[in-house]
mmCIF file of C-alpha atoms in Angstrom:
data_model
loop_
_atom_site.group_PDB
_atom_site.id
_atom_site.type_symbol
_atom_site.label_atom_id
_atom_site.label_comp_id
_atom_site.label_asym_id
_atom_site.label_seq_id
_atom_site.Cartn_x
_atom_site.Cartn_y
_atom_site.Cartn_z
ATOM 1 C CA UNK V 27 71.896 87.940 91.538
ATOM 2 C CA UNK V 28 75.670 87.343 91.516
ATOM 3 C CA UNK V 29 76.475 84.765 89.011
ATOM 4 C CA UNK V 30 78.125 81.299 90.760
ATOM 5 C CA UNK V 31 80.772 81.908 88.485
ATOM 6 C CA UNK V 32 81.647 85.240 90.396
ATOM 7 C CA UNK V 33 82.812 82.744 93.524
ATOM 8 C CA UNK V 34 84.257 80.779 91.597
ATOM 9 C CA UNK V 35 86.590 82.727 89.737
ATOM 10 C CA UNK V 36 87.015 84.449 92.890
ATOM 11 C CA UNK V 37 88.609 81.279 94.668
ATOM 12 C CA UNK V 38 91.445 80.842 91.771
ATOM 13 C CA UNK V 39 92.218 84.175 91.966
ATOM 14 C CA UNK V 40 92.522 83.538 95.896
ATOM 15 C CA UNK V 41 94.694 80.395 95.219
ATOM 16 C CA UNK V 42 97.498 82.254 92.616
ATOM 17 C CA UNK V 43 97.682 84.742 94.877
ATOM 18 C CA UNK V 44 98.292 83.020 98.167
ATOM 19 C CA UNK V 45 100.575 80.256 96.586
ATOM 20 C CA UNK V 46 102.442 83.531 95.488
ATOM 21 C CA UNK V 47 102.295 84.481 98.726
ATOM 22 C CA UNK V 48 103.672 81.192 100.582
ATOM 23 C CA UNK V 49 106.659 80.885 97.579
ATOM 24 C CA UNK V 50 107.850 84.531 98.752
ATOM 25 C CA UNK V 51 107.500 83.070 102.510
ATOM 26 C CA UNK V 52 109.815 80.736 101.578
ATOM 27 C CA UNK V 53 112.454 82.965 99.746
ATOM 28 C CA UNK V 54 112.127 85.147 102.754
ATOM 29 C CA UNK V 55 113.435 81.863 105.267
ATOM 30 C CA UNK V 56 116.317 81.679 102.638
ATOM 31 C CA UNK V 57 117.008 85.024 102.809
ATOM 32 C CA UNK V 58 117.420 84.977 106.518
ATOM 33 C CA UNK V 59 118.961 81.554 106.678
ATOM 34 C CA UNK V 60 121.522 82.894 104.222
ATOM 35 C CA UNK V 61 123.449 85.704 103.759
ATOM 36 C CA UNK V 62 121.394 87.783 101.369
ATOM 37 C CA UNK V 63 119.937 90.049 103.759
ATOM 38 C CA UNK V 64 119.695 92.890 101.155
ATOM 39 C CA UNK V 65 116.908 91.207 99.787
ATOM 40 C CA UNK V 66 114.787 91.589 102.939
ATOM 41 C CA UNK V 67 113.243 95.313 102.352
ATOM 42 C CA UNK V 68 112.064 94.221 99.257
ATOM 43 C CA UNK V 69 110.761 91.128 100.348
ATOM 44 C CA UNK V 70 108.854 92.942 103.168
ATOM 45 C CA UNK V 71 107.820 95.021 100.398
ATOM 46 C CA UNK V 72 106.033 92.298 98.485
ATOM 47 C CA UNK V 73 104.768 90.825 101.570
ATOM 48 C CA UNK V 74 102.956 93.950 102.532
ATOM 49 C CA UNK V 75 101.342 94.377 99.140
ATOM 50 C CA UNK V 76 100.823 90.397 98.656
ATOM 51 C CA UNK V 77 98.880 90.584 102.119
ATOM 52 C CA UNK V 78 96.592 93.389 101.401
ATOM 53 C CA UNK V 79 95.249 91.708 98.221
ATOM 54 C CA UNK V 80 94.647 88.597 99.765
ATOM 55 C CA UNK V 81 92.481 90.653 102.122
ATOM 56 C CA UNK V 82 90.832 92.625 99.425
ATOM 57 C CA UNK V 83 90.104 88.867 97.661
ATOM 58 C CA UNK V 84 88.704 87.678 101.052
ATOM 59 C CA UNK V 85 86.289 90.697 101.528
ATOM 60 C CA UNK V 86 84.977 90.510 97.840
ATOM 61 C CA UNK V 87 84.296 86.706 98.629
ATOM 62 C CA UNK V 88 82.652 88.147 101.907
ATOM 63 C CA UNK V 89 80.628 90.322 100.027
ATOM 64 C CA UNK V 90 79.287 87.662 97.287
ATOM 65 C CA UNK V 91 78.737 85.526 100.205
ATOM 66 C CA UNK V 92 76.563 87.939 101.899
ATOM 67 C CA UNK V 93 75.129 89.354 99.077
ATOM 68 C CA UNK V 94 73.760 85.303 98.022
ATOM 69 C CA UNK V 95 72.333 84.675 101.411
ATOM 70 C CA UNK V 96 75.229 82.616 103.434
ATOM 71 C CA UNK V 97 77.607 84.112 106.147
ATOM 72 C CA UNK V 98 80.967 85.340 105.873
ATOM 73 C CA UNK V 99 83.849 83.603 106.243
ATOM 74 C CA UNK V 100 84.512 79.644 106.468
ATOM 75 C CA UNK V 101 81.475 78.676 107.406
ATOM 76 C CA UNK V 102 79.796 80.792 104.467
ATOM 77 C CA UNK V 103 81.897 78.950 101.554
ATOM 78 C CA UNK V 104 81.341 75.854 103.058
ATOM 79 C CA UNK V 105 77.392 76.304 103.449
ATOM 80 C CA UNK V 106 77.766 77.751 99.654
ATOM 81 C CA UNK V 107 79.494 74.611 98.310
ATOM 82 C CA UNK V 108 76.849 72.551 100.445
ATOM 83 C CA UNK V 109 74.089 74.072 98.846
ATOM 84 C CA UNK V 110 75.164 73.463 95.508
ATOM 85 C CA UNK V 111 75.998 69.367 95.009
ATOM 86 C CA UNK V 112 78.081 69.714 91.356
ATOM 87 C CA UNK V 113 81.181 72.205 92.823
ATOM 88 C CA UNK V 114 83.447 69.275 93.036
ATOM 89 C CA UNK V 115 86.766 71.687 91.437
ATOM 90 C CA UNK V 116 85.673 74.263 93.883
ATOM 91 C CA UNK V 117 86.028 72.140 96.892
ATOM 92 C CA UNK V 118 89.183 71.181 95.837
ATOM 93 C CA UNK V 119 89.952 75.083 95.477
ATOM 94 C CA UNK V 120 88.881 75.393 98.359
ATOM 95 C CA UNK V 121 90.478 72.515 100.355
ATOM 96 C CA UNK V 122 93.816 74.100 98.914
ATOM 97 C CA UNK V 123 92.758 77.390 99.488
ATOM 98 C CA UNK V 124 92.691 76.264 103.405
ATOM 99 C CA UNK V 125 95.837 74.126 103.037
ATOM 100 C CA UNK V 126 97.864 76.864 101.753
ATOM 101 C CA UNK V 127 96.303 79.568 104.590
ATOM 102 C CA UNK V 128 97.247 77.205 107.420
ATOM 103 C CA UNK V 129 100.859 76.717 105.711
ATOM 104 C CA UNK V 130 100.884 80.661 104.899
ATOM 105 C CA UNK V 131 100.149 80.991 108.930
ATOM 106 C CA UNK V 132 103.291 78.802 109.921
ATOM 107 C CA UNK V 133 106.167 79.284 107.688
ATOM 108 C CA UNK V 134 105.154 83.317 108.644
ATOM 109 C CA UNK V 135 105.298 82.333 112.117
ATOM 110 C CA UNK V 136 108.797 80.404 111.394
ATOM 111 C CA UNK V 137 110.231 83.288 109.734
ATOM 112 C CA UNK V 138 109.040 85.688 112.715
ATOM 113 C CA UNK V 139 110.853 83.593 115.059
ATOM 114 C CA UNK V 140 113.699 82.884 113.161
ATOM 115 C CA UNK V 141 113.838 87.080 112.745
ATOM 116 C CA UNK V 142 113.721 87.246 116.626
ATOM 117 C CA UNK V 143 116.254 84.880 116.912
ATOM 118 C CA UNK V 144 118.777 86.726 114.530
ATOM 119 C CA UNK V 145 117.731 90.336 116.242
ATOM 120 C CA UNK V 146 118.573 88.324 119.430
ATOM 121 C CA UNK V 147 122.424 87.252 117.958
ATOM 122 C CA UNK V 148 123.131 90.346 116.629
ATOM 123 C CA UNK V 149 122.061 92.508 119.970
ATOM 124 C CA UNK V 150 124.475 90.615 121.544
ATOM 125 C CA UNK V 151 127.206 90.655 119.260
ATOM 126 C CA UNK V 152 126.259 94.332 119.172
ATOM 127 C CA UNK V 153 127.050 94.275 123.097
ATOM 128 C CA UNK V 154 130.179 92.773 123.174
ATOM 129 C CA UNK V 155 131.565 95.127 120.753
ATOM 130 C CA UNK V 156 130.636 98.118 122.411
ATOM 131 C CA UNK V 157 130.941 97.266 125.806
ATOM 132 C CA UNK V 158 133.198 100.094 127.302
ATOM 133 C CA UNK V 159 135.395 97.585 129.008
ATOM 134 C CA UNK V 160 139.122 97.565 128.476
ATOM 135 C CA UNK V 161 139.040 94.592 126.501
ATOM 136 C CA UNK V 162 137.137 96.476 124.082
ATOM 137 C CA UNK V 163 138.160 96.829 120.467
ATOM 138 C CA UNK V 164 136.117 99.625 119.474
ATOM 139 C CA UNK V 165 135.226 102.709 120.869
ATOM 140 C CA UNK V 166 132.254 104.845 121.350
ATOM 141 C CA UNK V 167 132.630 105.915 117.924
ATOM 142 C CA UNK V 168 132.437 103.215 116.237
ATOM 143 C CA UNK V 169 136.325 102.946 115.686
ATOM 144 C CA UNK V 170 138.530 100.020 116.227
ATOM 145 C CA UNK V 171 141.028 100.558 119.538
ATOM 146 C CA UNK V 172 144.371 99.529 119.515
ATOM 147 C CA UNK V 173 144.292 96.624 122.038
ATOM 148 C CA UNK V 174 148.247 97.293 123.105
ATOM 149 C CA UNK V 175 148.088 99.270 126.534
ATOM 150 C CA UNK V 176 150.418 102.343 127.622
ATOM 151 C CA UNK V 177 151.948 102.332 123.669
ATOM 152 C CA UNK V 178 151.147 105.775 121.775
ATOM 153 C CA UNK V 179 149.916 105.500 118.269
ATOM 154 C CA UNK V 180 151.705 107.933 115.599
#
C-alpha cells in the first residue's frame, strides 16, 4: 500500500516546483517587456525543463492515485482528500496547487501573446527596411544606401 505520506509529499514537491515555474513566467514578461532579450533562450531553456517535471510530478501523483483506488487527475485528489477527513494542510496544498496552475495557464498565455505581438512589430519593421523601394535605406544585402540620388560615392 502506498503510504498517505507518499501524496502528500508529492503535492509540496508539486507546489515548489510550479511556484518556480510561475516566478520564471514572470521574469520571462520582463524580459520581453524590456530590453533584455538575451535572456530569452535561457529562459525557454528553464521553461522546457521546469515543464517536463511538473509533468513527471503529475504522473507520479497519477500513479499513487491509481495505484490507492481513486481516478486520475482532479477529480482523483479531490475524492482522495474526501475520503480522508484530517488532510486539512493538504487541501490547502492543494487549493494552491490549483491557484498557481490556473495563474501558470494565463501569465503563459500573456507572454505568448505578448511574443506574437513583438514578432508582429518587428516583421514589419523588418518590411520597411527592406522594401526595395527607392526610399529604401538598405539594400538587399543588408547594407545601408546612400539616400542622395544621381551622386557617386568614392
Amino acid at each position: 500500500m502506498i503510504s498517505l505520506e507518499s501524496l502528500s509529499e508529492l503535492l509540496v514537491r508539486e507546489l515548489v516546483e510550479l511556484r518556480r515555474f510561475c516566478a520564471l513566467l514572470e521574469e520571462e514578461r520582463k524580459v520581453l517587456s524590456g530590453a533584455h532579450a538575451d535572456r530569452l533562450p535561457d529562459i525557454s531553456t528553464e521553461k522546457s525543463s521546469l515543464a517536463g517535471t511538473l509533468h513527471q510530478l503529475e504522473a507520479r501523483r497519477d500513479a499513487l492515485l491509481t495505484h490507492e483506488g481513486f481516478p486520475a487527475g482532479r477529480c482523483g485528489v479531490e475524492a482522495w482528500l474526501a475520503s480522508r477527513p484530517n488532510l486539512d494542510v493538504e487541501r490547502g496544498r492543494w487549493s494552491e496547487l490549483q491557484k498557481l496552475a490556473a495563474r501558470a495557464r494565463d501569465d503563459n498565455e500573456i507572454n505568448g501573446r505578448l511574443i506574437d505581438l513583438l514578432l508582429k512589430q518587428n516583421r514589419e519593421a523588418l518590411s520597411v527596411l527592406l522594401s526595395g523601394g527607392a526610399e529604401s535605406i538598405y539594400g538587399a544585402d543588408g547594407q545601408q544606401r546612400s539616400l542622395a540620388v544621381g551622386k557617386r560615392s568614392l
